[in-house]
Amino acid sequence: MQGGTKPLPDAPSCIVAGGSAAVPKPELRMELMDSSYENGWLGSPVVVDLDGDGANEIIATRGAYLIAWDSAGNELWSFREAAQSEPRFWAPPVVADFRDDELPEIVVAAGDQVWMIDGRGEILSGWPREWRYEMRSVAAGDVNSDGQLDVIVASSDHEPDILNAFTAGGDIIDGFPPAATGALGCNDRENCWIAGAFDQNVAIGDLDGDGKQDIVAAQDNAYTGFYHGNGEAFDANPMYEERPKTLGVRYLHDLTLAKQGFADDESRDLQAHFTNTSPTIADIDQDGTYEVIMLGSVQNAGQDYREQGVSLWAVRHDASRLPAFENPVHKPDYLAGLWDLEGNIVAMTNQVAVADIDATRAGLEMIYAGFDGRVHVTYADGQDGGRYIYTMDPDVFTGGVVIGDLSGDGIPEIVFATYSPREGMSHLFVLDAGGNELHKIQLPRLGSMAVPTLADVEGDGTVEILVSTRDTPWDSGEPAVLVYSVPSSTTGCLLWPTARGNNYRNAWVRNHD
């Protein structure tokens, strides 16, 4: 494998905790077994104190089961109601204090239902709620500004809409679904274009600086919706002709073409496609205003030549582009990742982790996997920050990266897992901030489609790496979740520690107060 293309930064991003640049090889600490022998999908594990006793528990989704273990690896309970009718939880569980009782609740979505359960695995009043099949996106945020977290979901079925929002008690929030209620503010058949949400396509955060939380919903076309908390789509920048709302802005690479809303040459002009895009909200240039960061696949405007790599976008709440991203950052090489593989091995989720991994550069870095077998870093000014080749095999994918300091020197590491339809091809990787390989550890069987989680399982101040495996056949004796310890690590610099950046799964990188 090719090493990183950049040296290790010579300044820390976080407070130095007495460590060094040396990161010990992660050691397998625990193997968590799943008595249901279900497959793991895209659900990153969660480490949380479910009952308020001061000791952490671990939860993970397996098929349509949600399982809880104690910090010693003993199974505590499993939530099985979803499995009676649905095949899987696609997205990772959302964990937060929704009901202001100082205890966490858990939200999961499968098929056409979404549940909220307590720390004992019991369904709470007002739930489940039924909506469109299949809900593959679920996240938490206070979108109605009442001071309490809400549940936001997106569905692969876009009729009449992909987006819905519920209070913690299970009531539908006013203005949702936006198109069906008329709150959207544009005609979804004329100047706004809605398609299904087929992956973890939702982000929640304050897009325009008004102190209220908004919603980003990427979808299965070249358009993306930015919504206020009342369901209304954000106004588009006036430069986009006859496109009053952001849902009408077509993400053609050439800004001139995007302004007019159509390609001049359908066979050659390029555009984004956001089917598997997981958007991020972050202030990458540190100007005090949040941007929307998206990694999309690239295709021609005629949509008959789709294997053209990925493009990285950074836009404002009105879909105008940051100066450094007037042309999106295009990584054109294509190895694999756009299409599902055999055996329910799903296509790559286009996730972007945003974090300060190089304190010598202004702004935040964007770290992501392309369709080229590489992990890339892009600086806030749009310049290339290096790359690492993790595979040259078209049957090896990754779900995305996590970011955290595993050595206590204040400089973060990059961690990710790979997966494949072929046994023995998958690994857990640890890279330094320059993209240089530190460790590569064999994973069992088909690897892990889920983004790993960095968390302190035992409460001893050190970080564990949790990996939810792809499959656990009943006769294999293989674990559902692997827990690796990193003895030298500290918990003070976990910048993007799990899928979607946090347990709200809102992908909002907040500025420091």
XYZ file of C-alpha atoms in Angstrom, residues 3-511:
509
model
C 1.890 5.601 2.412
C 0.667 9.099 3.096
C 1.684 11.938 0.855
C 2.119 14.544 3.592
C 4.394 14.746 6.648
C 2.925 14.687 10.128
C 1.864 18.231 11.160
C 4.395 19.855 13.470
C 1.750 21.538 15.640
C -1.003 19.901 17.732
C -4.691 20.363 16.960
C -5.711 19.620 20.559
C -4.232 20.007 24.024
C -1.201 17.774 24.400
C -1.863 15.080 27.009
C 1.719 14.031 27.657
C 1.916 11.536 24.826
C 4.109 11.051 21.789
C 3.633 10.535 18.078
C 3.939 6.766 18.570
C 0.563 4.995 18.519
C 0.646 1.445 19.924
C -1.074 -1.223 17.889
C -4.708 -1.556 19.000
C -5.201 -4.701 21.083
C -8.350 -6.810 20.894
C -9.970 -6.277 24.292
C -13.427 -7.846 23.915
C -15.591 -9.745 21.488
C -19.306 -9.045 21.881
C -21.504 -11.910 20.790
C -24.930 -11.666 19.172
C -27.273 -14.488 20.124
C -29.523 -13.648 17.153
C -26.625 -14.076 14.671
C -27.783 -11.130 12.565
C -25.792 -9.150 10.017
C -24.430 -5.700 10.731
C -25.429 -2.917 8.355
C -24.317 0.713 8.695
C -24.957 1.119 12.409
C -21.894 2.374 14.267
C -21.814 1.149 17.888
C -22.601 3.536 20.749
C -20.960 3.757 24.175
C -23.278 5.405 26.715
C -24.377 5.169 30.341
C -27.931 3.945 29.803
C -29.086 3.785 33.423
C -27.205 6.606 35.123
C -25.107 4.369 37.360
C -21.809 5.814 36.175
C -20.810 2.741 34.154
C -20.996 2.675 30.376
C -22.928 0.248 28.243
C -22.463 -0.612 24.560
C -25.318 -0.751 22.073
C -25.283 -1.822 18.437
C -27.782 -2.709 15.736
C -27.655 -6.157 14.151
C -30.170 -6.769 11.381
C -33.396 -5.410 12.882
C -32.264 -6.117 16.450
C -30.831 -3.583 18.881
C -28.563 -5.159 21.485
C -27.091 -3.769 24.705
C -24.033 -5.135 26.516
C -22.379 -4.064 29.742
C -18.784 -2.818 29.746
C -17.557 -6.356 30.404
C -19.254 -7.669 27.253
C -22.278 -9.379 28.818
C -25.525 -9.041 26.880
C -28.079 -7.073 28.914
C -31.087 -6.953 26.625
C -32.137 -6.903 22.996
C -34.922 -4.948 21.350
C -36.653 -7.317 18.953
C -39.954 -5.728 17.963
C -38.654 -4.310 14.688
C -37.418 -7.739 13.603
C -40.981 -9.046 13.588
C -41.701 -7.116 10.404
C -38.522 -5.428 9.152
C -35.215 -6.859 7.860
C -32.766 -4.251 9.140
C -31.817 -1.010 10.802
C -29.927 0.765 8.039
C -28.646 3.813 9.906
C -26.835 3.952 13.254
C -28.914 4.433 16.408
C -29.457 7.962 17.675
C -28.806 8.366 21.398
C -29.708 11.525 23.328
C -31.747 12.822 26.257
C -34.947 13.508 24.328
C -37.276 13.743 27.337
C -35.172 15.857 29.697
C -35.052 13.125 32.340
C -31.232 13.115 32.494
C -31.198 9.637 30.967
C -30.559 8.786 27.323
C -33.209 7.529 24.958
C -32.490 5.558 21.793
C -34.085 6.144 18.393
C -33.906 3.607 15.582
C -35.676 3.373 12.229
C -36.419 0.303 10.128
C -38.686 -0.101 7.145
C -41.615 2.273 7.568
C -41.384 2.643 11.354
C -39.309 4.636 13.819
C -39.066 3.776 17.528
C -37.939 5.594 20.642
C -36.950 3.311 23.504
C -35.479 3.818 26.949
C -32.258 2.476 28.427
C -33.924 -0.823 29.324
C -35.074 -1.473 25.775
C -38.721 -0.564 26.453
C -40.780 1.376 23.898
C -41.769 4.844 25.102
C -45.257 6.321 24.850
C -46.088 7.882 21.491
C -43.941 5.391 19.589
C -43.466 3.765 17.134
C -44.455 6.148 14.375
C -45.108 4.924 10.865
C -44.131 6.726 7.701
C -42.643 5.927 4.301
C -40.615 2.785 3.506
C -37.593 2.652 3.848
C -36.383 5.138 6.455
C -32.609 5.004 6.065
C -31.832 8.361 7.694
C -32.525 9.322 11.301
C -31.043 12.177 13.322
C -31.756 14.403 16.315
C -32.050 18.172 16.574
C -34.285 20.891 17.975
C -35.872 22.003 14.724
C -39.010 23.588 16.209
C -36.969 25.641 18.714
C -38.889 24.514 21.791
C -35.748 23.542 23.699
C -36.322 19.804 23.316
C -34.737 17.463 20.815
C -36.800 16.228 17.885
C -36.479 13.199 15.595
C -35.908 13.788 11.879
C -36.170 10.961 9.354
C -35.779 10.637 5.597
C -37.139 7.889 3.374
C -36.150 6.273 0.106
C -39.790 6.747 -0.985
C -40.244 10.350 -2.113
C -44.012 10.304 -2.609
C -45.181 12.727 -1.344
C -41.937 13.692 0.396
C -38.706 12.252 1.785
C -38.592 14.222 5.027
C -40.557 14.071 8.269
C -40.023 15.319 11.817
C -41.455 14.248 15.178
C -41.353 15.646 18.683
C -39.962 13.517 21.495
C -43.537 12.515 22.257
C -44.096 11.255 18.713
C -46.202 14.134 17.359
C -45.546 15.346 13.816
C -44.007 18.819 13.855
C -45.879 21.597 12.076
C -44.718 21.987 8.490
C -43.816 18.327 7.980
C -43.712 16.577 5.615
C -42.824 19.839 3.830
C -44.159 19.081 0.346
C -47.333 17.377 1.548
C -48.238 20.218 3.934
C -47.377 22.973 1.482
C -44.752 24.415 3.813
C -41.999 23.770 1.266
C -42.598 27.038 -0.551
C -42.087 25.747 -4.073
C -43.701 23.347 -6.497
C -42.073 19.930 -6.326
C -43.200 19.277 -9.905
C -41.965 22.527 -11.451
C -39.070 24.243 -9.679
C -38.161 21.955 -6.784
C -37.070 18.396 -7.382
C -37.490 15.712 -4.735
C -36.141 12.174 -4.979
C -35.580 9.418 -2.440
C -33.049 9.387 0.404
C -31.217 6.084 0.047
C -28.535 6.452 2.703
C -27.669 8.518 5.779
C -28.671 11.672 3.940
C -29.645 14.062 6.770
C -27.691 16.713 8.678
C -29.057 19.192 11.231
C -27.559 22.500 12.335
C -27.820 26.282 12.153
C -27.216 27.118 8.502
C -27.879 30.860 8.501
C -26.765 32.036 11.940
C -30.220 32.829 13.312
C -29.764 30.509 16.289
C -32.314 28.010 14.978
C -31.548 24.534 13.722
C -32.129 23.690 10.085
C -32.118 20.491 8.033
C -30.075 19.337 5.059
C -31.430 16.371 3.110
C -29.409 15.027 0.195
C -31.290 12.845 -2.262
C -31.145 10.528 -5.247
C -30.531 13.163 -7.901
C -28.413 16.269 -8.548
C -30.393 18.379 -6.052
C -30.269 18.811 -2.278
C -32.809 20.309 0.099
C -31.986 22.900 2.766
C -34.962 23.377 5.101
C -35.876 25.706 7.921
C -37.297 24.057 11.024
C -40.830 24.859 9.857
C -40.386 22.809 6.681
C -39.847 25.742 4.311
C -36.996 25.363 1.859
C -34.258 27.972 2.029
C -34.281 30.657 -0.635
C -31.686 30.100 -3.326
C -29.171 32.752 -4.278
C -30.698 35.000 -6.984
C -27.951 34.004 -9.419
C -29.797 30.719 -9.976
C -32.258 31.630 -12.702
C -35.906 30.743 -12.079
C -34.889 28.652 -9.070
C -36.360 30.458 -6.049
C -35.532 27.690 -3.564
C -32.444 25.608 -2.878
C -34.304 22.442 -3.869
C -34.333 23.755 -7.422
C -30.573 24.264 -7.700
C -28.947 21.653 -9.922
C -25.389 20.833 -8.869
C -23.704 21.033 -12.249
C -19.941 21.344 -11.839
C -19.671 24.415 -14.048
C -21.174 27.308 -12.071
C -22.302 29.066 -15.238
C -24.350 26.020 -16.177
C -25.689 25.679 -12.633
C -26.904 29.284 -12.783
C -28.924 28.590 -15.924
C -30.111 25.259 -14.524
C -29.284 22.979 -17.442
C -26.310 21.545 -19.298
C -25.126 22.731 -22.686
C -23.857 19.262 -23.557
C -25.618 16.438 -21.702
C -22.970 13.945 -22.765
C -19.968 15.907 -21.457
C -21.036 18.390 -18.792
C -20.616 16.996 -15.288
C -22.952 17.070 -12.320
C -23.187 15.622 -8.838
C -25.412 12.755 -7.811
C -26.234 12.590 -4.097
C -27.761 9.108 -3.684
C -25.331 8.011 -0.972
C -24.285 11.459 0.210
C -24.087 12.092 3.948
C -23.894 15.893 4.296
C -21.917 17.681 7.006
C -22.476 21.124 8.520
C -19.257 22.881 9.532
C -17.543 26.263 9.453
C -14.584 25.084 7.415
C -13.106 28.542 6.801
C -13.721 29.650 10.414
C -15.497 32.869 9.427
C -18.287 32.295 11.952
C -20.834 31.001 9.433
C -21.575 27.336 8.845
C -21.309 25.725 5.432
C -22.781 22.539 3.987
C -20.147 20.013 2.940
C -21.191 17.232 0.577
C -19.403 14.428 -1.221
C -21.309 13.323 -4.298
C -20.702 10.827 -7.026
C -19.983 12.351 -10.439
C -21.827 11.641 -13.662
C -22.499 13.358 -16.944
C -25.664 15.437 -17.097
C -27.278 12.849 -19.343
C -26.776 10.264 -16.561
C -25.472 7.566 -18.874
C -21.821 7.780 -17.766
C -21.767 7.521 -13.993
C -18.395 6.117 -12.978
C -16.525 9.423 -12.874
C -15.331 9.499 -9.283
C -16.502 11.865 -6.549
C -16.746 15.624 -6.088
C -16.497 17.602 -2.853
C -18.823 20.584 -2.451
C -18.815 23.438 0.074
C -21.852 25.716 -0.186
C -23.746 28.278 1.878
C -27.376 28.090 2.988
C -28.495 29.668 -0.307
C -26.546 27.078 -2.353
C -23.932 29.655 -3.361
C -20.439 28.219 -3.433
C -17.446 29.170 -1.334
C -14.795 30.878 -3.502
C -12.375 27.971 -3.097
C -15.119 25.576 -4.225
C -16.602 27.524 -7.122
C -15.612 24.410 -9.017
C -16.061 21.382 -6.762
C -12.982 19.361 -5.868
C -13.163 16.465 -8.310
C -11.390 13.156 -7.682
C -12.067 11.542 -11.064
C -10.389 8.153 -10.719
C -12.773 5.234 -10.401
C -12.043 1.777 -9.001
C -15.359 0.787 -7.391
C -17.900 1.840 -4.767
C -20.838 3.316 -6.657
C -22.718 0.031 -6.936
C -23.713 -2.676 -4.467
C -21.774 -5.929 -4.580
C -23.033 -9.476 -4.228
C -24.282 -10.780 -0.902
C -25.910 -7.534 0.296
C -22.591 -5.711 0.355
C -23.813 -2.153 -0.076
C -22.260 0.655 -2.081
C -20.017 3.129 -0.306
C -21.616 5.883 1.725
C -20.161 9.219 0.639
C -19.320 10.554 4.095
C -17.067 13.496 4.929
C -15.475 13.830 8.364
C -14.592 17.442 9.139
C -11.950 18.178 11.774
C -8.804 20.158 12.469
C -6.137 17.538 11.820
C -3.474 20.020 10.712
C -3.102 23.030 13.000
C -0.522 24.545 10.659
C -3.258 25.189 8.091
C -6.117 27.682 8.367
C -9.601 26.269 8.823
C -10.790 22.690 9.072
C -9.849 19.690 6.970
C -12.253 17.386 5.140
C -11.381 13.685 5.213
C -13.203 11.229 2.966
C -12.903 8.100 0.846
C -13.251 8.343 -2.902
C -14.227 5.704 -5.424
C -10.531 5.252 -6.163
C -9.440 3.095 -3.214
C -8.005 6.161 -1.472
C -8.685 8.229 1.622
C -8.323 11.916 0.735
C -7.774 15.106 2.714
C -8.862 18.482 1.361
C -7.942 21.755 3.063
C -10.415 24.566 3.702
C -8.948 26.492 0.770
C -9.761 23.611 -1.569
C -6.157 22.484 -1.902
C -5.134 18.848 -1.775
C -4.038 17.698 1.673
C -2.785 14.256 0.695
C -4.124 10.779 0.156
C -3.624 7.188 1.226
C -4.253 4.160 -0.975
C -5.973 1.546 1.169
C -6.882 -0.836 -1.639
C -6.421 -1.539 -5.316
C -9.090 -4.261 -5.236
C -12.546 -3.358 -6.628
C -14.163 -5.656 -4.060
C -12.933 -3.681 -1.031
C -14.917 -0.668 0.261
C -14.958 1.531 3.349
C -17.909 3.180 5.080
C -15.965 6.231 6.233
C -13.439 7.506 8.747
C -13.343 8.616 12.376
C -10.890 11.119 13.826
C -9.268 11.174 17.262
C -5.928 11.461 19.067
C -4.795 7.945 19.983
C -1.391 8.838 21.406
C -1.916 11.914 23.562
C 0.328 14.196 21.493
C -2.544 16.453 20.440
C -2.329 15.422 16.773
C -5.305 13.313 15.664
C -5.211 9.953 13.927
C -7.528 8.685 11.178
C -9.272 5.341 11.735
C -11.454 3.339 9.347
C -12.550 -0.201 8.554
C -13.054 -1.932 5.227
C -15.504 -4.557 3.980
C -15.800 -6.961 1.073
C -17.953 -9.823 -0.249
C -14.816 -11.968 -0.026
C -13.489 -13.304 3.248
C -10.080 -12.257 4.483
C -9.946 -9.007 2.524
C -10.986 -6.532 5.234
C -8.961 -4.586 7.793
C -8.991 -1.953 10.499
C -6.629 0.897 9.578
C -4.967 3.552 11.711
C -3.267 6.423 9.856
C -1.470 9.460 11.186
C -2.666 12.953 10.267
C -0.326 12.940 7.274
C -2.010 9.840 5.889
C 0.852 7.494 6.770
C -0.156 3.976 7.736
C 0.473 3.179 11.395
C -1.466 -0.062 11.781
C -3.423 -2.472 9.608
C -5.317 -5.191 11.479
C -7.127 -8.117 9.880
C -10.893 -8.172 10.475
C -12.905 -11.409 10.486
C -14.858 -12.662 7.519
C -16.372 -9.787 5.493
C -15.149 -6.901 7.650
C -17.394 -3.995 8.675
C -19.708 -1.797 6.593
C -20.233 0.537 9.564
C -18.022 3.457 10.491
C -16.076 2.526 13.670
C -16.608 4.292 16.988
C -13.956 5.811 19.266
C -15.084 5.892 22.906
C -14.025 5.190 26.483
C -15.840 1.942 27.277
C -14.458 1.295 30.755
C -14.336 4.872 31.996
C -10.588 4.728 32.592
C -9.707 7.705 30.416
C -8.406 5.710 27.460
C -10.029 5.182 24.090
C -11.355 1.970 22.620
C -12.100 1.348 18.943
C -15.414 -0.440 18.375
C -16.089 -2.243 15.100
C -19.473 -3.768 14.209
C -18.811 -6.724 11.913
C -20.710 -7.418 8.705
C -21.852 -10.981 9.376
C -22.019 -13.553 12.179
C -23.276 -16.870 10.767
C -24.875 -19.042 13.450
C -22.216 -21.735 13.160
C -19.188 -19.436 12.918
C -18.717 -18.357 16.512
C -17.701 -14.949 15.173
C -18.330 -11.801 17.241
C -20.835 -9.083 16.392
C -18.724 -6.235 17.789
C -14.969 -6.082 18.276
C -13.539 -3.803 20.971
C -9.885 -2.789 20.636
C -7.992 -0.931 23.353
C -5.337 1.713 22.696
C -3.387 2.013 25.972
C -1.666 5.343 25.302
C -4.797 7.168 24.199
C -6.746 9.903 25.953
C -10.317 11.079 25.508
C -9.673 14.806 25.191
C -9.352 14.934 21.412
C -12.121 12.897 19.782
C -12.970 15.234 16.930
C -15.187 12.957 14.793
C -15.546 9.783 16.874
C -18.433 7.927 15.224
C -20.695 7.869 12.181
C -22.108 11.327 11.431
C -19.767 12.855 13.986
C -21.774 12.296 17.180
C -24.557 10.245 18.729
C -27.195 12.718 17.524
C -26.077 11.677 14.001
C -26.573 15.296 12.948
C -23.095 15.772 11.388
C -22.891 19.272 12.854
C -19.364 20.356 13.760
C -20.037 23.186 16.179
C -17.648 26.070 16.605
